[in-house]
mmCIF file of C-alpha atoms in Angstrom:
data_model
loop_
_atom_site.group_PDB
_atom_site.id
_atom_site.type_symbol
_atom_site.label_atom_id
_atom_site.label_comp_id
_atom_site.label_asym_id
_atom_site.label_seq_id
_atom_site.Cartn_x
_atom_site.Cartn_y
_atom_site.Cartn_z
ATOM 1 C CA MET A 1 -2.800 -11.209 27.319
ATOM 2 C CA LEU A 2 0.240 -9.450 25.565
ATOM 3 C CA LYS A 3 0.403 -12.220 22.743
ATOM 4 C CA LYS A 4 -3.412 -11.631 22.120
ATOM 5 C CA THR A 5 -3.126 -7.886 21.798
ATOM 6 C CA ALA A 6 -0.256 -8.270 19.520
ATOM 7 C CA LEU A 7 -1.929 -10.515 17.255
ATOM 8 C CA CYS A 8 -4.931 -8.392 17.074
ATOM 9 C CA LEU A 9 -2.862 -5.483 16.229
ATOM 10 C CA GLY A 10 -0.946 -7.444 13.719
ATOM 11 C CA LEU A 11 -4.379 -8.705 11.782
ATOM 12 C CA LEU A 12 -5.649 -5.110 12.177
ATOM 13 C CA LEU A 13 -2.667 -3.900 10.141
ATOM 14 C CA VAL A 14 -2.876 -6.516 7.591
ATOM 15 C CA ALA A 15 -6.589 -5.767 7.121
ATOM 16 C CA ALA A 16 -5.819 -2.147 6.779
ATOM 17 C CA PHE A 17 -2.978 -2.230 4.357
ATOM 18 C CA PRO A 18 -4.994 -2.421 1.136
ATOM 19 C CA CYS A 19 -6.876 0.570 2.105
ATOM 20 C CA ILE A 20 -3.733 2.719 2.810
ATOM 21 C CA ALA A 21 -1.921 1.506 -0.326
ATOM 22 C CA GLY A 22 -5.002 2.557 -2.496
ATOM 23 C CA ALA A 23 -5.019 5.902 -0.734
ATOM 24 C CA ALA A 24 -1.446 6.658 -1.597
ATOM 25 C CA THR A 25 -1.974 6.830 -5.302
ATOM 26 C CA PRO A 26 -1.327 10.403 -6.647
ATOM 27 C CA ILE A 27 -4.018 10.126 -9.229
ATOM 28 C CA ASN A 28 -7.617 10.316 -8.420
ATOM 29 C CA SER A 29 -10.341 8.108 -9.473
ATOM 30 C CA ALA A 30 -11.397 10.718 -12.060
ATOM 31 C CA GLY A 31 -7.980 10.935 -13.738
ATOM 32 C CA TYR A 32 -6.495 14.201 -12.196
ATOM 33 C CA TYR A 33 -3.274 14.827 -10.532
ATOM 34 C CA LYS A 34 -3.165 18.045 -8.759
ATOM 35 C CA ASN A 35 -5.973 19.399 -11.120
ATOM 36 C CA ILE A 36 -4.284 18.467 -14.249
ATOM 37 C CA LYS A 37 -6.639 16.325 -16.258
ATOM 38 C CA LEU A 38 -4.447 13.407 -17.452
ATOM 39 C CA CYS A 39 -5.390 13.289 -21.119
ATOM 40 C CA GLY A 40 -4.651 15.623 -23.886
ATOM 41 C CA LYS A 41 -1.790 17.555 -25.635
ATOM 42 C CA VAL A 42 1.523 16.728 -23.868
ATOM 43 C CA LYS A 43 4.982 18.567 -24.300
ATOM 44 C CA ILE A 44 8.009 16.875 -23.081
ATOM 45 C CA VAL A 45 10.446 19.155 -21.506
ATOM 46 C CA ASP A 46 13.824 18.961 -19.657
ATOM 47 C CA SER A 47 12.835 21.578 -16.997
ATOM 48 C CA PHE A 48 9.933 23.118 -15.147
ATOM 49 C CA PRO A 49 7.484 20.242 -15.808
ATOM 50 C CA ASP A 50 3.882 20.190 -14.558
ATOM 51 C CA ILE A 51 4.538 16.624 -13.888
ATOM 52 C CA LYS A 52 7.452 14.327 -13.446
ATOM 53 C CA VAL A 53 6.875 11.020 -15.087
ATOM 54 C CA LYS A 54 8.715 7.591 -14.678
ATOM 55 C CA VAL A 55 7.818 5.030 -17.301
ATOM 56 C CA VAL A 56 7.429 1.444 -15.573
ATOM 57 C CA ASP A 57 6.614 -2.001 -16.944
ATOM 58 C CA SER A 58 4.662 -2.894 -13.661
ATOM 59 C CA PHE A 59 2.624 -1.213 -10.980
ATOM 60 C CA PRO A 60 2.025 2.179 -12.974
ATOM 61 C CA ASN A 61 -0.406 4.766 -11.499
ATOM 62 C CA LEU A 62 -1.592 5.468 -15.226
ATOM 63 C CA LYS A 63 -1.948 3.603 -18.376
ATOM 64 C CA VAL A 64 -1.031 5.941 -21.425
ATOM 65 C CA LYS A 65 -1.961 5.375 -24.991
ATOM 66 C CA VAL A 66 -0.407 7.590 -27.391
ATOM 67 C CA VAL A 67 -2.744 8.824 -29.978
ATOM 68 C CA GLN A 68 -2.195 11.105 -33.184
ATOM 69 C CA SER A 69 -5.521 12.958 -32.613
ATOM 70 C CA PHE A 70 -8.386 13.666 -30.218
ATOM 71 C CA PRO A 71 -6.774 12.729 -26.985
ATOM 72 C CA ASN A 72 -10.228 13.129 -24.986
ATOM 73 C CA ASN A 73 -10.076 10.168 -22.626
ATOM 74 C CA ILE A 74 -7.956 9.851 -19.475
ATOM 75 C CA GLY A 75 -4.606 8.255 -20.266
ATOM 76 C CA GLU A 76 -4.887 9.297 -24.086
ATOM 77 C CA TRP A 77 -1.771 11.521 -24.767
ATOM 78 C CA GLN A 78 -0.821 13.288 -27.920
ATOM 79 C CA PHE A 79 2.585 14.531 -28.020
ATOM 80 C CA VAL A 80 3.248 18.112 -29.276
ATOM 81 C CA GLU A 81 5.889 20.857 -29.744
ATOM 82 C CA TYR A 82 3.351 23.620 -28.771
ATOM 83 C CA GLY A 83 -0.207 24.150 -27.720
ATOM 84 C CA GLU A 84 -0.056 21.699 -25.011
ATOM 85 C CA ASP A 85 -2.426 20.899 -22.092
ATOM 86 C CA PHE A 86 0.453 19.985 -19.826
ATOM 87 C CA ARG A 87 4.197 19.604 -19.716
ATOM 88 C CA VAL A 88 5.976 16.249 -18.587
ATOM 89 C CA GLN A 89 9.594 15.614 -17.607
ATOM 90 C CA PHE A 90 10.774 11.862 -17.815
ATOM 91 C CA VAL A 91 12.593 10.837 -14.912
ATOM 92 C CA ASP A 92 14.361 7.870 -13.590
ATOM 93 C CA SER A 93 13.948 8.814 -9.721
ATOM 94 C CA PHE A 94 11.309 10.778 -7.577
ATOM 95 C CA PRO A 95 8.507 10.972 -10.172
ATOM 96 C CA ASP A 96 5.052 12.358 -9.387
ATOM 97 C CA ILE A 97 3.453 9.681 -11.320
ATOM 98 C CA LYS A 98 4.352 6.296 -12.940
ATOM 99 C CA ILE A 99 3.034 5.331 -16.255
ATOM 100 C CA LYS A 100 2.968 2.224 -18.520
ATOM 101 C CA TYR A 101 2.442 2.569 -22.330
ATOM 102 C CA VAL A 102 -0.484 0.547 -23.739
ATOM 103 C CA SER A 103 -2.190 -0.201 -27.009
ATOM 104 C CA SER A 104 -5.675 -0.500 -25.689
ATOM 105 C CA PHE A 105 -7.555 0.336 -22.344
ATOM 106 C CA PRO A 106 -5.694 3.661 -21.208
ATOM 107 C CA GLY A 107 -6.692 5.087 -17.839
ATOM 108 C CA VAL A 108 -6.077 5.139 -14.338
ATOM 109 C CA ALA A 109 -4.521 1.783 -13.074
ATOM 110 C CA LYS A 110 -6.203 -0.281 -10.536
#
């Protein structure tokens, strides 16, 4: 009886794991992180960022395409010195979000 219970519990956890992993992403499906729409003009700062960002090659939360103008879609970022929509600090550990630079198809990673 104990083996059957343990087996059922194990199968339940394995079946539930993808749901748990998907819910853990800090970016919602609309492309917002804590009420910040992840597109627009972005200023890089060394302190007091709105978002701490780590650049990765795999398993990003957001795919970012750097554009020179009209950063209107989620994942399109235009780096600026002033007039920013939000500020980011690039970090190696404890990021709020992880990004991967892409040349096409920016947006929330699935």
